[in-house]
Amino acid sequence: METTTIQPAVTSNNATDFLPLQGTDYVEFYVGNAKQAAHFYKTAFGFQSLAYAGPETGMKDKVSYVIRQNKLTFVLTTPLRINNPVADHIYKHGDGVKVLALKVEDAANAFEETVKRGAKPYLETTVLKDDDGEVVLSGIHTYGDTIHLFVERKNYNGVFMPGFRAWKSNYNPAETGLLYVDHCVGNVGWNQMNPWVSFYEQVMGFTNILSFDDKDISTEYSALMSKVMSNGNGYVKFPINEPAEGKKKSQVEEYLDFYNGEGVQHVAIATHDIVKTVTELQQRGIEFLSIPDSYYETVLDRVGTIDEDLQPLQELGVLIDRDEEGYLLQIFSKPLEDRPTLFFEIIQRKGAKSFGKGNFKALFEALEREQDARGNL
Ligand code: FE2
């Protein structure tokens, strides 16, 4: 089955959307050393210090640093003791994404609607209060040990949420043009893609807007399958990957091995100027997958005219794809951990609403031409 048409992910009548989402609220990473991770994300990606919680604010067993760039908020959390859930998570998975937090108007309702449809509860509706108002949280489990928290902050004026204090720093590296989360991709196990597609459909009211089978995403050696799930207004998009049989190990299988289970494979971050953003990120030490020059010899035949000069895109290794509605520019980082697990995508959309399908084959064909030239195909 090959479905390439983009289905409109629109529930035009909001009354029928039982889980109205206002977008990604934040992404929380459980990491081995949040103090250093915060410094890394500030230095390399241009995040700004926002908030802190730890023993000084009454949180005894862990610390969290909150960093922000435009609408992109990361929380970096480290355990202070053994025998707590954060420590156990890191022991099993290494550094990785624990929480994909979603902004809602009514967290109690989000919990009720999803649990009623079969979600496994993670956090019962909880009201956190301080002098700046209240934040209401609730949460459910998704694939692996990953959590969706529903965050209701319409009655809160503080810097992040109760329990956190403002984090002022004298070290404020310039931003790099990162704007917001475009999509977050989950890797799930063999034969688990469709069950998780059903979960997002039935429990969260999402729609399957795109599907890629192993013929779309395969080389001579490795394959995967993917389905893109979107909420009603399209603000939240979760592609789900599973490995497929190939001559060698699928990249998804490698992830599952090293992460010890299912989890977030990549977070895609939007920018308005990918050349500027990626130039800056590379100068600050972020490494991206390298693209053979042969890719750029034919790419414009495939995607047609684009606004940008090809030369800087080629120098950076930015990929280009087009769909019915426009084109997109995208690039993939190498994993940000020593384990081959989580990485980032930087994406600039110029009308296109898809995910770079044209690059799957073009990229692999380009790689195989290189391989052929070396006599190894
Ligand atoms: Fe992506």
XYZ file of N, CA and C and ligand atoms in Angstrom, residues 183 185 266 268 332 345 355, ligand 1:
22
model
N 7.188 18.682 14.307
C 6.645 17.345 14.556
C 7.618 16.558 15.423
N 8.761 12.475 16.178
C 8.622 11.129 15.613
C 8.910 10.079 16.675
N 13.095 11.511 16.733
C 13.584 12.872 16.476
C 12.512 13.917 16.716
N 11.505 17.570 15.284
C 11.746 18.469 14.149
C 11.385 19.886 14.561
N 19.075 16.760 8.875
C 19.017 15.884 10.047
C 20.356 15.898 10.774
N 15.785 17.329 13.682
C 15.624 17.762 12.300
C 15.375 19.265 12.345
N 6.585 15.581 4.558
C 7.715 15.281 5.438
C 8.999 14.892 4.702
Fe 10.911 14.428 10.544
